[in-house]
């Protein structure tokens, strides 16, 4: 299975999903013109990955800002990880936020409430 | 139209599931166990959707609040910029007035120097050329004095004319520099 990688742009986040790595990363801003169109290939990639995942995975979310439709797509991504977790694989979501960014912290807590996977809230060091 | 399509796409999985359940609901021959199974699935999906709706509302509210804050900040900055702009306009006018006064003073000084030079030249001409000529022709010293008086009276209008001419020239120069 090939890795799924997209470089960040001012409106879209960096997506680093390497099936051989232990960590998947999404970082940057997520305000694409069409969130569904942007996240669809990643969701398709994850659908394939769900059938043959690694034993232990960490999903790092390092978003600075995202729009409402991106948050729905994030829910869909987390749903895929729920499947992996419920199949008995070790999976942790790490949600990074800046100390002064209360919005991002609260958003992480909202996701934590509805997603059934271990969810860690991590405050950025600097 | 495309916006509506995009928005419904966000909930495409939910729409598909709803259509699936609707088809099953119309099936009168569906066994009770299957109905219960579908009903449970529907409840689970509904519960999940409530959670997602809460999350989306919360995210949306935060974004709205952030936008509002940014908007207020921009408005405040815009007001400050306008105030600075107004102050700049006033200062600019003051500066312009000062420059005009300086130009006027400079031109006035230059004009006075030129008029003084003209006066000296006229005095020399009057003393050296006109006076001997008048004395020779009319034999009257008073006519020479009238000439000198005429030159003295003409000095002020000459000064005004020279100053006006030089002021026009200075303004013309200033305009051409501004255009450049």
PDB file of C-alpha atoms in Angstrom:
ATOM      1  CA  UNK A   1       0.000   0.000   0.000  1.00  0.00           C
ATOM      2  CA  UNK A   2       1.384   3.405  -0.981  1.00  0.00           C
ATOM      3  CA  UNK A   3       1.734   6.319   1.402  1.00  0.00           C
ATOM      4  CA  UNK A   4      -0.666   9.216   1.130  1.00  0.00           C
ATOM      5  CA  UNK A   5       1.129  12.534   1.385  1.00  0.00           C
ATOM      6  CA  UNK A   6       0.034  16.070   0.598  1.00  0.00           C
ATOM      7  CA  UNK A   7       2.070  19.203   1.229  1.00  0.00           C
ATOM      8  CA  UNK A   8       0.371  22.009   3.150  1.00  0.00           C
ATOM      9  CA  UNK A   9      -0.980  25.072   1.372  1.00  0.00           C
ATOM     10  CA  UNK A  10      -2.352  28.284   2.946  1.00  0.00           C
ATOM     11  CA  UNK A  11      -5.825  26.707   2.810  1.00  0.00           C
ATOM     12  CA  UNK A  12      -5.204  22.995   3.174  1.00  0.00           C
ATOM     13  CA  UNK A  13      -3.316  20.960   5.754  1.00  0.00           C
ATOM     14  CA  UNK A  14      -0.300  18.680   5.373  1.00  0.00           C
ATOM     15  CA  UNK A  15      -1.433  15.094   5.229  1.00  0.00           C
ATOM     16  CA  UNK A  16       1.220  12.513   6.042  1.00  0.00           C
ATOM     17  CA  UNK A  17      -0.181   8.994   6.054  1.00  0.00           C
ATOM     18  CA  UNK A  18       2.561   6.436   5.595  1.00  0.00           C
ATOM     19  CA  UNK A  19       1.359   2.851   6.172  1.00  0.00           C
ATOM     20  CA  UNK A  20       4.891   1.810   7.227  1.00  0.00           C
ATOM     21  CA  UNK A  21       5.197   4.557   9.856  1.00  0.00           C
ATOM     22  CA  UNK A  22       3.776   4.443  13.376  1.00  0.00           C
ATOM     23  CA  UNK A  23       2.465   7.967  13.203  1.00  0.00           C
ATOM     24  CA  UNK A  24      -0.004   9.660  10.888  1.00  0.00           C
ATOM     25  CA  UNK A  25      -0.002  13.440  10.845  1.00  0.00           C
ATOM     26  CA  UNK A  26      -2.413  16.164   9.818  1.00  0.00           C
ATOM     27  CA  UNK A  27      -1.124  19.693  10.371  1.00  0.00           C
ATOM     28  CA  UNK A  28      -1.763  23.276   9.328  1.00  0.00           C
ATOM     29  CA  UNK A  29      -4.938  25.020   8.249  1.00  0.00           C
ATOM     30  CA  UNK A  30      -7.970  23.300   6.857  1.00  0.00           C
ATOM     31  CA  UNK A  31     -10.215  25.746   5.040  1.00  0.00           C
ATOM     32  CA  UNK A  32     -10.466  24.212   1.544  1.00  0.00           C
ATOM     33  CA  UNK A  33     -12.997  25.477  -0.983  1.00  0.00           C
ATOM     34  CA  UNK A  34     -14.536  22.029  -1.038  1.00  0.00           C
ATOM     35  CA  UNK A  35     -13.677  19.938   2.014  1.00  0.00           C
ATOM     36  CA  UNK A  36     -15.350  16.780   0.734  1.00  0.00           C
ATOM     37  CA  UNK A  37     -13.380  16.905  -2.513  1.00  0.00           C
ATOM     38  CA  UNK A  38     -10.177  17.515  -0.553  1.00  0.00           C
ATOM     39  CA  UNK A  39     -10.649  14.762   2.047  1.00  0.00           C
ATOM     40  CA  UNK A  40     -12.300  12.152  -0.224  1.00  0.00           C
ATOM     41  CA  UNK A  41      -8.992  10.610  -1.449  1.00  0.00           C
ATOM     42  CA  UNK A  42      -7.731  10.388   2.142  1.00  0.00           C
ATOM     43  CA  UNK A  43     -10.980   8.752   3.297  1.00  0.00           C
ATOM     44  CA  UNK A  44     -10.713   6.249   0.419  1.00  0.00           C
ATOM     45  CA  UNK A  45      -7.088   5.595   1.365  1.00  0.00           C
ATOM     46  CA  UNK A  46      -8.095   5.023   5.013  1.00  0.00           C
ATOM     47  CA  UNK A  47     -10.906   2.697   3.923  1.00  0.00           C
ATOM     48  CA  UNK A  48      -8.264   0.490   2.312  1.00  0.00           C
ATOM     49  CA  UNK A  49      -5.916   0.899   5.259  1.00  0.00           C
ATOM     50  CA  UNK A  50      -8.604  -0.223   7.748  1.00  0.00           C
ATOM     51  CA  UNK A  51      -8.473  -3.739   6.302  1.00  0.00           C
ATOM     52  CA  UNK A  52      -4.747  -4.097   6.996  1.00  0.00           C
ATOM     53  CA  UNK A  53      -3.579  -1.646   9.671  1.00  0.00           C
ATOM     54  CA  UNK A  54      -0.446  -1.670  11.818  1.00  0.00           C
ATOM     55  CA  UNK A  55      -0.615  -3.030  15.359  1.00  0.00           C
ATOM     56  CA  UNK A  56      -0.003   0.356  16.924  1.00  0.00           C
ATOM     57  CA  UNK A  57      -0.759   3.757  15.438  1.00  0.00           C
ATOM     58  CA  UNK A  58      -0.643   7.318  16.672  1.00  0.00           C
ATOM     59  CA  UNK A  59      -2.670   9.939  14.824  1.00  0.00           C
ATOM     60  CA  UNK A  60      -1.285  13.418  15.439  1.00  0.00           C
ATOM     61  CA  UNK A  61      -3.627  16.324  14.817  1.00  0.00           C
ATOM     62  CA  UNK A  62      -1.757  19.622  14.705  1.00  0.00           C
ATOM     63  CA  UNK A  63      -4.342  21.899  13.168  1.00  0.00           C
ATOM     64  CA  UNK A  64      -4.200  25.663  13.567  1.00  0.00           C
ATOM     65  CA  UNK A  65      -7.617  26.411  12.143  1.00  0.00           C
ATOM     66  CA  UNK A  66     -10.386  24.526  10.350  1.00  0.00           C
ATOM     67  CA  UNK A  67     -13.802  25.318   8.927  1.00  0.00           C
ATOM     68  CA  UNK A  68     -17.074  23.595   9.763  1.00  0.00           C
ATOM     69  CA  UNK A  69     -17.137  21.230   6.784  1.00  0.00           C
ATOM     70  CA  UNK A  70     -13.544  20.189   7.572  1.00  0.00           C
ATOM     71  CA  UNK A  71     -14.659  19.268  11.077  1.00  0.00           C
ATOM     72  CA  UNK A  72     -17.267  16.921   9.582  1.00  0.00           C
ATOM     73  CA  UNK A  73     -14.524  15.364   7.431  1.00  0.00           C
ATOM     74  CA  UNK A  74     -12.372  15.027  10.551  1.00  0.00           C
ATOM     75  CA  UNK A  75     -15.237  13.127  12.168  1.00  0.00           C
ATOM     76  CA  UNK A  76     -15.254  10.767   9.171  1.00  0.00           C
ATOM     77  CA  UNK A  77     -11.487  10.239   9.527  1.00  0.00           C
ATOM     78  CA  UNK A  78     -11.912   9.495  13.230  1.00  0.00           C
ATOM     79  CA  UNK A  79     -14.709   7.032  12.385  1.00  0.00           C
ATOM     80  CA  UNK A  80     -12.200   5.082  10.274  1.00  0.00           C
ATOM     81  CA  UNK A  81      -9.823   5.013  13.224  1.00  0.00           C
ATOM     82  CA  UNK A  82     -12.700   3.855  15.450  1.00  0.00           C
ATOM     83  CA  UNK A  83     -13.007   0.835  13.165  1.00  0.00           C
ATOM     84  CA  UNK A  84      -9.288   0.086  13.534  1.00  0.00           C
ATOM     85  CA  UNK A  85      -9.491   0.499  17.297  1.00  0.00           C
ATOM     86  CA  UNK A  86     -12.585  -1.658  17.665  1.00  0.00           C
ATOM     87  CA  UNK A  87     -10.780  -4.383  15.664  1.00  0.00           C
ATOM     88  CA  UNK A  88      -8.328  -4.591  18.580  1.00  0.00           C
ATOM     89  CA  UNK A  89      -5.475  -2.437  17.294  1.00  0.00           C
ATOM     90  CA  UNK A  90      -3.706   0.029  19.504  1.00  0.00           C
ATOM     91  CA  UNK A  91      -4.608   3.528  18.366  1.00  0.00           C
ATOM     92  CA  UNK A  92      -4.238   6.931  19.990  1.00  0.00           C
ATOM     93  CA  UNK A  93      -5.281  10.324  18.739  1.00  0.00           C
ATOM     94  CA  UNK A  94      -3.015  13.124  19.884  1.00  0.00           C
ATOM     95  CA  UNK A  95      -4.631  16.545  19.590  1.00  0.00           C
ATOM     96  CA  UNK A  96      -2.063  19.365  19.770  1.00  0.00           C
ATOM     97  CA  UNK A  97      -3.029  22.934  20.625  1.00  0.00           C
ATOM     98  CA  UNK A  98      -1.309  26.185  21.597  1.00  0.00           C
ATOM     99  CA  UNK A  99      -1.664  27.421  25.153  1.00  0.00           C
ATOM    100  CA  UNK A 100      -3.367  30.631  24.052  1.00  0.00           C
ATOM    101  CA  UNK A 101      -5.620  28.900  21.527  1.00  0.00           C
ATOM    102  CA  UNK A 102      -8.670  28.063  23.620  1.00  0.00           C
ATOM    103  CA  UNK A 103     -10.788  27.452  20.514  1.00  0.00           C
ATOM    104  CA  UNK A 104      -8.558  24.632  19.310  1.00  0.00           C
ATOM    105  CA  UNK A 105      -8.442  23.123  22.794  1.00  0.00           C
ATOM    106  CA  UNK A 106     -12.241  23.205  23.094  1.00  0.00           C
ATOM    107  CA  UNK A 107     -12.640  21.737  19.599  1.00  0.00           C
ATOM    108  CA  UNK A 108     -10.339  18.862  20.602  1.00  0.00           C
ATOM    109  CA  UNK A 109     -12.458  18.253  23.675  1.00  0.00           C
ATOM    110  CA  UNK A 110     -15.616  18.224  21.535  1.00  0.00           C
ATOM    111  CA  UNK A 111     -14.100  15.585  19.257  1.00  0.00           C
ATOM    112  CA  UNK A 112     -12.916  13.624  22.296  1.00  0.00           C
ATOM    113  CA  UNK A 113     -16.530  13.474  23.535  1.00  0.00           C
ATOM    114  CA  UNK A 114     -17.923  11.831  20.428  1.00  0.00           C
ATOM    115  CA  UNK A 115     -15.024   9.686  19.181  1.00  0.00           C
ATOM    116  CA  UNK A 116     -14.577   6.292  20.750  1.00  0.00           C
ATOM    117  CA  UNK A 117     -10.783   6.021  20.581  1.00  0.00           C
ATOM    118  CA  UNK A 118      -8.142   6.981  23.191  1.00  0.00           C
ATOM    119  CA  UNK A 119      -7.761  10.736  22.780  1.00  0.00           C
ATOM    120  CA  UNK A 120      -4.887  12.740  24.273  1.00  0.00           C
ATOM    121  CA  UNK A 121      -4.955  16.521  24.536  1.00  0.00           C
ATOM    122  CA  UNK A 122      -1.391  17.850  24.265  1.00  0.00           C
ATOM    123  CA  UNK A 123      -0.429  21.467  24.805  1.00  0.00           C
ATOM    124  CA  UNK A 124       2.363  22.657  22.492  1.00  0.00           C
ATOM    125  CA  UNK A 125       5.606  23.341  24.357  1.00  0.00           C
ATOM    126  CA  UNK A 126       6.487  26.709  22.767  1.00  0.00           C
TER     127      UNK A 126
ATOM    128  CA  UNK B   1     -26.483  25.185  -6.910  1.00  0.00           C
ATOM    129  CA  UNK B   2     -22.939  23.859  -6.587  1.00  0.00           C
ATOM    130  CA  UNK B   3     -22.876  25.096  -2.962  1.00  0.00           C
ATOM    131  CA  UNK B   4     -26.028  23.091  -2.166  1.00  0.00           C
ATOM    132  CA  UNK B   5     -24.499  19.994  -3.733  1.00  0.00           C
ATOM    133  CA  UNK B   6     -21.348  20.479  -1.667  1.00  0.00           C
ATOM    134  CA  UNK B   7     -23.316  20.846   1.572  1.00  0.00           C
ATOM    135  CA  UNK B   8     -25.391  17.740   0.966  1.00  0.00           C
ATOM    136  CA  UNK B   9     -22.186  15.852   0.061  1.00  0.00           C
ATOM    137  CA  UNK B  10     -20.938  16.465   3.594  1.00  0.00           C
ATOM    138  CA  UNK B  11     -23.812  14.333   4.861  1.00  0.00           C
ATOM    139  CA  UNK B  12     -23.899  11.881   1.942  1.00  0.00           C
ATOM    140  CA  UNK B  13     -23.323   8.814   4.178  1.00  0.00           C
ATOM    141  CA  UNK B  14     -26.251   9.834   6.398  1.00  0.00           C
ATOM    142  CA  UNK B  15     -28.482  10.535   3.372  1.00  0.00           C
ATOM    143  CA  UNK B  16     -27.630   7.119   1.902  1.00  0.00           C
ATOM    144  CA  UNK B  17     -28.447   5.403   5.189  1.00  0.00           C
ATOM    145  CA  UNK B  18     -31.749   7.283   5.501  1.00  0.00           C
ATOM    146  CA  UNK B  19     -32.786   6.232   1.983  1.00  0.00           C
ATOM    147  CA  UNK B  20     -31.830   2.644   2.780  1.00  0.00           C
ATOM    148  CA  UNK B  21     -33.983   2.629   5.935  1.00  0.00           C
ATOM    149  CA  UNK B  22     -36.911   4.270   4.109  1.00  0.00           C
ATOM    150  CA  UNK B  23     -36.905   1.507   1.517  1.00  0.00           C
ATOM    151  CA  UNK B  24     -36.916  -1.089   4.301  1.00  0.00           C
ATOM    152  CA  UNK B  25     -39.757   0.715   6.133  1.00  0.00           C
ATOM    153  CA  UNK B  26     -41.963   0.349   3.064  1.00  0.00           C
ATOM    154  CA  UNK B  27     -41.382  -3.392   2.932  1.00  0.00           C
ATOM    155  CA  UNK B  28     -44.463  -4.998   4.613  1.00  0.00           C
ATOM    156  CA  UNK B  29     -42.949  -8.460   4.479  1.00  0.00           C
ATOM    157  CA  UNK B  30     -39.895  -7.603   6.588  1.00  0.00           C
ATOM    158  CA  UNK B  31     -39.541  -9.996   9.551  1.00  0.00           C
ATOM    159  CA  UNK B  32     -39.882  -8.477  13.051  1.00  0.00           C
ATOM    160  CA  UNK B  33     -36.247  -9.319  13.908  1.00  0.00           C
ATOM    161  CA  UNK B  34     -35.020  -7.474  10.834  1.00  0.00           C
ATOM    162  CA  UNK B  35     -37.229  -4.472  11.707  1.00  0.00           C
ATOM    163  CA  UNK B  36     -35.771  -4.407  15.231  1.00  0.00           C
ATOM    164  CA  UNK B  37     -32.247  -4.713  13.853  1.00  0.00           C
ATOM    165  CA  UNK B  38     -32.788  -1.803  11.471  1.00  0.00           C
ATOM    166  CA  UNK B  39     -34.486   0.249  14.162  1.00  0.00           C
ATOM    167  CA  UNK B  40     -31.492  -0.253  16.476  1.00  0.00           C
ATOM    168  CA  UNK B  41     -29.118   0.720  13.656  1.00  0.00           C
ATOM    169  CA  UNK B  42     -31.224   3.817  13.004  1.00  0.00           C
ATOM    170  CA  UNK B  43     -31.138   4.754  16.711  1.00  0.00           C
ATOM    171  CA  UNK B  44     -27.348   4.320  16.795  1.00  0.00           C
ATOM    172  CA  UNK B  45     -26.905   6.436  13.687  1.00  0.00           C
ATOM    173  CA  UNK B  46     -29.264   9.060  15.100  1.00  0.00           C
ATOM    174  CA  UNK B  47     -27.332   9.171  18.372  1.00  0.00           C
ATOM    175  CA  UNK B  48     -24.092   9.547  16.435  1.00  0.00           C
ATOM    176  CA  UNK B  49     -25.606  12.287  14.304  1.00  0.00           C
ATOM    177  CA  UNK B  50     -26.728  14.203  17.409  1.00  0.00           C
ATOM    178  CA  UNK B  51     -23.140  14.074  18.687  1.00  0.00           C
ATOM    179  CA  UNK B  52     -21.835  15.306  15.346  1.00  0.00           C
ATOM    180  CA  UNK B  53     -24.496  18.028  15.167  1.00  0.00           C
ATOM    181  CA  UNK B  54     -23.444  19.241  18.631  1.00  0.00           C
ATOM    182  CA  UNK B  55     -19.796  19.232  17.556  1.00  0.00           C
ATOM    183  CA  UNK B  56     -20.482  21.065  14.290  1.00  0.00           C
ATOM    184  CA  UNK B  57     -22.627  23.675  16.068  1.00  0.00           C
ATOM    185  CA  UNK B  58     -19.928  24.196  18.642  1.00  0.00           C
ATOM    186  CA  UNK B  59     -17.163  24.503  16.002  1.00  0.00           C
ATOM    187  CA  UNK B  60     -19.333  26.802  13.929  1.00  0.00           C
ATOM    188  CA  UNK B  61     -20.116  29.035  16.937  1.00  0.00           C
ATOM    189  CA  UNK B  62     -16.435  29.309  17.785  1.00  0.00           C
ATOM    190  CA  UNK B  63     -15.575  30.195  14.183  1.00  0.00           C
ATOM    191  CA  UNK B  64     -18.321  32.791  14.196  1.00  0.00           C
ATOM    192  CA  UNK B  65     -17.047  34.283  17.417  1.00  0.00           C
ATOM    193  CA  UNK B  66     -13.500  34.322  16.018  1.00  0.00           C
ATOM    194  CA  UNK B  67     -14.701  36.042  12.851  1.00  0.00           C
ATOM    195  CA  UNK B  68     -16.612  38.560  14.923  1.00  0.00           C
ATOM    196  CA  UNK B  69     -13.519  39.316  17.006  1.00  0.00           C
ATOM    197  CA  UNK B  70     -11.427  39.677  13.854  1.00  0.00           C
ATOM    198  CA  UNK B  71     -14.072  41.945  12.377  1.00  0.00           C
ATOM    199  CA  UNK B  72     -14.131  44.163  15.467  1.00  0.00           C
ATOM    200  CA  UNK B  73     -10.337  44.293  15.498  1.00  0.00           C
ATOM    201  CA  UNK B  74     -10.329  45.289  11.817  1.00  0.00           C
ATOM    202  CA  UNK B  75     -12.946  47.983  12.458  1.00  0.00           C
ATOM    203  CA  UNK B  76     -10.897  49.360  15.335  1.00  0.00           C
ATOM    204  CA  UNK B  77      -7.750  49.345  13.197  1.00  0.00           C
ATOM    205  CA  UNK B  78      -9.651  50.996  10.353  1.00  0.00           C
ATOM    206  CA  UNK B  79     -10.845  53.766  12.717  1.00  0.00           C
ATOM    207  CA  UNK B  80      -7.269  54.278  13.943  1.00  0.00           C
ATOM    208  CA  UNK B  81      -5.986  54.430  10.357  1.00  0.00           C
ATOM    209  CA  UNK B  82      -8.680  56.978   9.463  1.00  0.00           C
ATOM    210  CA  UNK B  83      -7.714  59.103  12.468  1.00  0.00           C
ATOM    211  CA  UNK B  84      -4.024  58.928  11.529  1.00  0.00           C
ATOM    212  CA  UNK B  85      -5.001  59.809   7.972  1.00  0.00           C
ATOM    213  CA  UNK B  86      -6.937  62.863   9.144  1.00  0.00           C
ATOM    214  CA  UNK B  87      -3.995  63.986  11.320  1.00  0.00           C
ATOM    215  CA  UNK B  88      -1.693  63.477   8.350  1.00  0.00           C
ATOM    216  CA  UNK B  89      -3.961  65.615   6.164  1.00  0.00           C
ATOM    217  CA  UNK B  90      -3.898  68.447   8.737  1.00  0.00           C
ATOM    218  CA  UNK B  91      -0.117  68.182   9.142  1.00  0.00           C
ATOM    219  CA  UNK B  92       0.282  68.038   5.376  1.00  0.00           C
ATOM    220  CA  UNK B  93      -1.724  71.241   4.977  1.00  0.00           C
ATOM    221  CA  UNK B  94       0.361  72.944   7.689  1.00  0.00           C
ATOM    222  CA  UNK B  95       3.523  71.806   5.970  1.00  0.00           C
ATOM    223  CA  UNK B  96       2.228  73.006   2.615  1.00  0.00           C
ATOM    224  CA  UNK B  97       1.370  76.431   4.075  1.00  0.00           C
ATOM    225  CA  UNK B  98       4.846  76.685   5.626  1.00  0.00           C
ATOM    226  CA  UNK B  99       6.481  75.708   2.320  1.00  0.00           C
ATOM    227  CA  UNK B 100       4.374  78.300   0.468  1.00  0.00           C
ATOM    228  CA  UNK B 101       5.361  80.987   2.971  1.00  0.00           C
ATOM    229  CA  UNK B 102       9.028  79.997   2.659  1.00  0.00           C
ATOM    230  CA  UNK B 103       8.811  80.112  -1.147  1.00  0.00           C
ATOM    231  CA  UNK B 104       7.093  83.499  -0.960  1.00  0.00           C
ATOM    232  CA  UNK B 105       9.758  84.871   1.389  1.00  0.00           C
ATOM    233  CA  UNK B 106      12.535  83.482  -0.820  1.00  0.00           C
ATOM    234  CA  UNK B 107      10.958  84.907  -3.959  1.00  0.00           C
ATOM    235  CA  UNK B 108      10.372  88.256  -2.175  1.00  0.00           C
ATOM    236  CA  UNK B 109      14.050  88.433  -1.201  1.00  0.00           C
ATOM    237  CA  UNK B 110      15.156  87.565  -4.723  1.00  0.00           C
ATOM    238  CA  UNK B 111      12.757  90.095  -6.239  1.00  0.00           C
ATOM    239  CA  UNK B 112      14.030  92.807  -3.874  1.00  0.00           C
ATOM    240  CA  UNK B 113      17.617  92.066  -4.912  1.00  0.00           C
ATOM    241  CA  UNK B 114      16.664  92.267  -8.595  1.00  0.00           C
ATOM    242  CA  UNK B 115      14.757  95.514  -8.070  1.00  0.00           C
ATOM    243  CA  UNK B 116      17.742  96.933  -6.175  1.00  0.00           C
ATOM    244  CA  UNK B 117      19.954  96.008  -9.125  1.00  0.00           C
ATOM    245  CA  UNK B 118      17.477  97.612 -11.532  1.00  0.00           C
ATOM    246  CA  UNK B 119      17.384 100.723  -9.322  1.00  0.00           C
ATOM    247  CA  UNK B 120      21.193 100.950  -9.318  1.00  0.00           C
ATOM    248  CA  UNK B 121      21.275 100.513 -13.119  1.00  0.00           C
ATOM    249  CA  UNK B 122      18.535 103.137 -13.584  1.00  0.00           C
ATOM    250  CA  UNK B 123      20.339 105.511 -11.181  1.00  0.00           C
ATOM    251  CA  UNK B 124      23.591 105.115 -13.100  1.00  0.00           C
ATOM    252  CA  UNK B 125      21.766 105.642 -16.425  1.00  0.00           C
ATOM    253  CA  UNK B 126      19.938 108.646 -14.978  1.00  0.00           C
ATOM    254  CA  UNK B 127      23.105 110.210 -13.500  1.00  0.00           C
ATOM    255  CA  UNK B 128      25.466 109.401 -16.335  1.00  0.00           C
ATOM    256  CA  UNK B 129      23.301 109.602 -19.474  1.00  0.00           C
ATOM    257  CA  UNK B 130      19.851 111.148 -18.884  1.00  0.00           C
ATOM    258  CA  UNK B 131      20.798 114.066 -16.621  1.00  0.00           C
ATOM    259  CA  UNK B 132      23.567 115.515 -18.896  1.00  0.00           C
ATOM    260  CA  UNK B 133      21.222 115.020 -21.877  1.00  0.00           C
ATOM    261  CA  UNK B 134      18.266 116.779 -20.184  1.00  0.00           C
ATOM    262  CA  UNK B 135      20.483 119.610 -18.901  1.00  0.00           C
ATOM    263  CA  UNK B 136      21.916 120.046 -22.356  1.00  0.00           C
ATOM    264  CA  UNK B 137      18.525 120.011 -24.062  1.00  0.00           C
ATOM    265  CA  UNK B 138      16.326 121.878 -21.543  1.00  0.00           C
ATOM    266  CA  UNK B 139      18.908 123.574 -19.321  1.00  0.00           C
ATOM    267  CA  UNK B 140      16.722 122.830 -16.311  1.00  0.00           C
ATOM    268  CA  UNK B 141      17.913 120.730 -13.320  1.00  0.00           C
ATOM    269  CA  UNK B 142      14.359 120.209 -12.057  1.00  0.00           C
ATOM    270  CA  UNK B 143      13.429 118.025 -15.027  1.00  0.00           C
ATOM    271  CA  UNK B 144      16.285 115.677 -14.082  1.00  0.00           C
ATOM    272  CA  UNK B 145      14.903 115.578 -10.578  1.00  0.00           C
ATOM    273  CA  UNK B 146      11.439 114.680 -11.948  1.00  0.00           C
ATOM    274  CA  UNK B 147      13.061 111.807 -13.873  1.00  0.00           C
ATOM    275  CA  UNK B 148      14.704 110.527 -10.694  1.00  0.00           C
ATOM    276  CA  UNK B 149      11.418 110.876  -8.810  1.00  0.00           C
ATOM    277  CA  UNK B 150       9.655 108.924 -11.584  1.00  0.00           C
ATOM    278  CA  UNK B 151      12.258 106.132 -11.298  1.00  0.00           C
ATOM    279  CA  UNK B 152      11.813 106.057  -7.496  1.00  0.00           C
ATOM    280  CA  UNK B 153       7.990 105.889  -7.818  1.00  0.00           C
ATOM    281  CA  UNK B 154       8.288 103.080 -10.406  1.00  0.00           C
ATOM    282  CA  UNK B 155      10.460 100.953  -8.084  1.00  0.00           C
ATOM    283  CA  UNK B 156       7.513  99.582  -6.053  1.00  0.00           C
ATOM    284  CA  UNK B 157       5.381  98.513  -9.099  1.00  0.00           C
ATOM    285  CA  UNK B 158       8.527  96.923 -10.619  1.00  0.00           C
ATOM    286  CA  UNK B 159       9.106  95.088  -7.335  1.00  0.00           C
ATOM    287  CA  UNK B 160       5.475  93.792  -7.392  1.00  0.00           C
ATOM    288  CA  UNK B 161       5.735  92.712 -11.044  1.00  0.00           C
ATOM    289  CA  UNK B 162       9.053  90.942 -10.548  1.00  0.00           C
ATOM    290  CA  UNK B 163       7.775  89.200  -7.418  1.00  0.00           C
ATOM    291  CA  UNK B 164       4.594  88.057  -9.249  1.00  0.00           C
ATOM    292  CA  UNK B 165       6.598  86.779 -12.199  1.00  0.00           C
ATOM    293  CA  UNK B 166       9.016  84.882  -9.972  1.00  0.00           C
ATOM    294  CA  UNK B 167       6.183  83.464  -7.842  1.00  0.00           C
ATOM    295  CA  UNK B 168       4.455  82.147 -10.995  1.00  0.00           C
ATOM    296  CA  UNK B 169       7.741  80.611 -12.109  1.00  0.00           C
ATOM    297  CA  UNK B 170       8.289  78.989  -8.701  1.00  0.00           C
ATOM    298  CA  UNK B 171       4.730  77.548  -8.671  1.00  0.00           C
ATOM    299  CA  UNK B 172       5.212  76.225 -12.208  1.00  0.00           C
ATOM    300  CA  UNK B 173       8.451  74.520 -11.138  1.00  0.00           C
ATOM    301  CA  UNK B 174       6.742  73.051  -8.066  1.00  0.00           C
ATOM    302  CA  UNK B 175       3.895  71.677 -10.212  1.00  0.00           C
ATOM    303  CA  UNK B 176       6.301  70.037 -12.673  1.00  0.00           C
ATOM    304  CA  UNK B 177       8.235  68.432  -9.764  1.00  0.00           C
ATOM    305  CA  UNK B 178       4.949  67.114  -8.273  1.00  0.00           C
ATOM    306  CA  UNK B 179       3.914  65.672 -11.648  1.00  0.00           C
ATOM    307  CA  UNK B 180       7.261  63.882 -11.939  1.00  0.00           C
TER     308      UNK B 180
END
